[in-house]
Amino acid sequence: MEDNQLEKSKVYVSVEVTEYIPDFIVSKSIESKAPGRTNIISFNSKKGLIAKISPFDTFAQMIEGHAEIIIEGVSFLLGTGQSIILPAYKANHIKGDKRFKMISTVIKVVKNKKC
C-alpha cells in the first residue's frame, strides 16, 4: 500500500478523508492501480487545478462546496453531490471561489490484446 493510499476494508466518510490546509491542495489516494486512479482532493480558498489536457476521461464529483469546471471554454458550476465527466483530449480547468472538496477518478482505457 502506498503511504498516501487509504487502507482497505475500512469505512470512511469521504468528506473527512482530507483536511483543508491554507494555500495548499491536499490529495489522498483511494486507489492508484491500472487501469485508473481515484483521489479525494481538498482545495483551499480560490485554489484549483491549472488548465490541462489529459489522454483519459476523468469523473469529478463534488463532495463539499462549489467549483467551476471549464471544459473547452464552456463553464459548468457544480455543487455538493454533483458530478461531471471531463472528456479525454479536451482542455479543462477546475477552480473555486471558496474552499471545496472533490473525488477525482481517472478512467484509463486498456485495449484488449489478442493472445
mmCIF file of C-alpha atoms in Angstrom:
data_model
loop_
_atom_site.group_PDB
_atom_site.id
_atom_site.type_symbol
_atom_site.label_atom_id
_atom_site.label_comp_id
_atom_site.label_asym_id
_atom_site.label_seq_id
_atom_site.Cartn_x
_atom_site.Cartn_y
_atom_site.Cartn_z
ATOM 1 C CA MET A 1 0.000 0.000 0.000
ATOM 2 C CA GLU A 2 1.284 3.485 -0.865
ATOM 3 C CA ASP A 3 1.912 5.847 2.061
ATOM 4 C CA ASN A 4 -0.798 8.205 0.791
ATOM 5 C CA GLN A 5 -3.353 5.498 -0.068
ATOM 6 C CA LEU A 6 -6.387 4.651 2.057
ATOM 7 C CA GLU A 7 -6.432 1.403 3.991
ATOM 8 C CA LYS A 8 -8.685 -1.274 2.520
ATOM 9 C CA SER A 9 -11.638 -2.904 4.359
ATOM 10 C CA LYS A 10 -12.232 0.218 6.444
ATOM 11 C CA VAL A 11 -15.222 2.575 6.472
ATOM 12 C CA TYR A 12 -14.551 6.228 5.584
ATOM 13 C CA VAL A 13 -16.585 9.424 5.414
ATOM 14 C CA SER A 14 -15.342 10.793 2.091
ATOM 15 C CA VAL A 15 -15.502 14.464 3.053
ATOM 16 C CA GLU A 16 -13.370 13.768 6.165
ATOM 17 C CA VAL A 17 -10.520 11.975 4.341
ATOM 18 C CA THR A 18 -8.618 15.194 3.579
ATOM 19 C CA GLU A 19 -8.385 18.413 5.537
ATOM 20 C CA TYR A 20 -8.038 21.978 4.337
ATOM 21 C CA ILE A 21 -4.576 23.495 4.612
ATOM 22 C CA PRO A 22 -4.168 27.214 3.812
ATOM 23 C CA ASP A 23 -2.741 27.819 0.315
ATOM 24 C CA PHE A 24 -2.448 24.083 -0.476
ATOM 25 C CA ILE A 25 -4.213 21.425 -2.462
ATOM 26 C CA VAL A 26 -4.336 18.179 -0.464
ATOM 27 C CA SER A 27 -4.834 14.849 -2.233
ATOM 28 C CA LYS A 28 -5.441 11.418 -0.697
ATOM 29 C CA SER A 29 -5.278 8.366 -2.952
ATOM 30 C CA ILE A 30 -8.148 5.901 -2.761
ATOM 31 C CA GLU A 31 -6.737 3.640 -5.473
ATOM 32 C CA SER A 32 -3.954 4.184 -7.969
ATOM 33 C CA LYS A 33 -3.547 0.932 -9.848
ATOM 34 C CA ALA A 34 -4.095 0.301 -13.541
ATOM 35 C CA PRO A 35 -6.412 0.943 -15.261
ATOM 36 C CA GLY A 36 -7.189 4.136 -13.326
ATOM 37 C CA ARG A 37 -6.686 6.347 -10.299
ATOM 38 C CA THR A 38 -9.114 7.754 -7.709
ATOM 39 C CA ASN A 39 -8.259 10.592 -5.318
ATOM 40 C CA ILE A 40 -10.095 12.727 -2.777
ATOM 41 C CA ILE A 41 -8.813 16.278 -3.104
ATOM 42 C CA SER A 42 -9.340 19.371 -0.941
ATOM 43 C CA PHE A 43 -8.795 22.819 -2.422
ATOM 44 C CA ASN A 44 -8.379 25.734 -0.047
ATOM 45 C CA SER A 45 -9.735 29.218 -0.853
ATOM 46 C CA LYS A 46 -9.559 30.088 -4.544
ATOM 47 C CA LYS A 47 -7.235 27.209 -5.364
ATOM 48 C CA GLY A 48 -7.848 24.969 -8.323
ATOM 49 C CA LEU A 49 -6.111 22.904 -10.947
ATOM 50 C CA ILE A 50 -4.346 24.581 -13.842
ATOM 51 C CA ALA A 51 -5.715 24.113 -17.332
ATOM 52 C CA LYS A 52 -4.681 20.762 -18.742
ATOM 53 C CA ILE A 53 -5.423 18.161 -21.373
ATOM 54 C CA SER A 54 -5.492 14.523 -20.302
ATOM 55 C CA PRO A 55 -5.406 11.444 -22.539
ATOM 56 C CA PHE A 56 -8.073 9.891 -20.277
ATOM 57 C CA ASP A 57 -11.636 10.686 -19.213
ATOM 58 C CA THR A 58 -11.938 11.905 -15.600
ATOM 59 C CA PHE A 59 -15.046 11.592 -13.422
ATOM 60 C CA ALA A 60 -15.207 14.546 -10.991
ATOM 61 C CA GLN A 61 -17.687 14.589 -8.088
ATOM 62 C CA MET A 62 -18.095 17.489 -5.660
ATOM 63 C CA ILE A 63 -18.356 16.257 -2.069
ATOM 64 C CA GLU A 64 -18.210 19.647 -0.324
ATOM 65 C CA GLY A 65 -18.609 23.205 -1.538
ATOM 66 C CA HIS A 66 -18.846 24.532 -5.083
ATOM 67 C CA ALA A 67 -16.460 24.801 -8.015
ATOM 68 C CA GLU A 68 -16.410 25.922 -11.604
ATOM 69 C CA ILE A 69 -15.239 23.365 -14.138
ATOM 70 C CA ILE A 70 -14.397 24.713 -17.560
ATOM 71 C CA ILE A 71 -14.206 22.268 -20.493
ATOM 72 C CA GLU A 72 -13.077 23.711 -23.837
ATOM 73 C CA GLY A 73 -14.244 27.170 -22.725
ATOM 74 C CA VAL A 74 -17.689 26.015 -21.524
ATOM 75 C CA SER A 75 -18.309 26.686 -17.818
ATOM 76 C CA PHE A 76 -20.132 24.268 -15.502
ATOM 77 C CA LEU A 77 -20.938 25.218 -11.887
ATOM 78 C CA LEU A 78 -21.004 22.150 -9.649
ATOM 79 C CA GLY A 79 -22.230 21.955 -6.065
ATOM 80 C CA THR A 80 -22.100 19.267 -3.397
ATOM 81 C CA GLY A 81 -23.289 15.942 -4.794
ATOM 82 C CA GLN A 82 -22.996 16.940 -8.436
ATOM 83 C CA SER A 83 -20.567 15.362 -10.879
ATOM 84 C CA ILE A 84 -19.278 15.627 -14.433
ATOM 85 C CA ILE A 85 -17.065 13.624 -16.777
ATOM 86 C CA LEU A 86 -14.129 15.582 -18.141
ATOM 87 C CA PRO A 87 -13.540 14.152 -21.628
ATOM 88 C CA ALA A 88 -10.134 12.957 -22.768
ATOM 89 C CA TYR A 89 -8.142 15.289 -25.026
ATOM 90 C CA LYS A 90 -10.269 18.335 -24.127
ATOM 91 C CA ALA A 91 -8.738 21.303 -22.287
ATOM 92 C CA ASN A 92 -10.211 21.640 -18.787
ATOM 93 C CA HIS A 93 -9.709 23.789 -15.722
ATOM 94 C CA ILE A 94 -11.105 23.462 -12.182
ATOM 95 C CA LYS A 95 -11.406 26.464 -9.865
ATOM 96 C CA GLY A 96 -13.383 27.613 -6.848
ATOM 97 C CA ASP A 97 -14.097 30.930 -5.189
ATOM 98 C CA LYS A 98 -14.071 29.260 -1.762
ATOM 99 C CA ARG A 99 -12.643 26.022 -0.478
ATOM 100 C CA PHE A 100 -14.094 22.764 -1.787
ATOM 101 C CA LYS A 101 -13.514 19.000 -1.890
ATOM 102 C CA MET A 102 -13.978 16.566 -4.734
ATOM 103 C CA ILE A 103 -13.400 12.968 -5.755
ATOM 104 C CA SER A 104 -11.473 12.571 -8.999
ATOM 105 C CA THR A 105 -11.425 9.256 -10.869
ATOM 106 C CA VAL A 106 -9.206 8.944 -13.935
ATOM 107 C CA ILE A 107 -10.685 6.361 -16.289
ATOM 108 C CA LYS A 108 -7.899 4.769 -18.320
ATOM 109 C CA VAL A 109 -8.995 2.632 -21.209
ATOM 110 C CA VAL A 110 -6.982 -0.546 -21.605
ATOM 111 C CA LYS A 111 -7.145 -2.038 -25.062
ATOM 112 C CA ASN A 112 -7.563 -5.795 -25.215
ATOM 113 C CA LYS A 113 -4.576 -7.646 -26.570
ATOM 114 C CA LYS A 114 -5.172 -10.741 -28.636
ATOM 115 C CA CYS A 115 -3.329 -13.820 -27.481
#
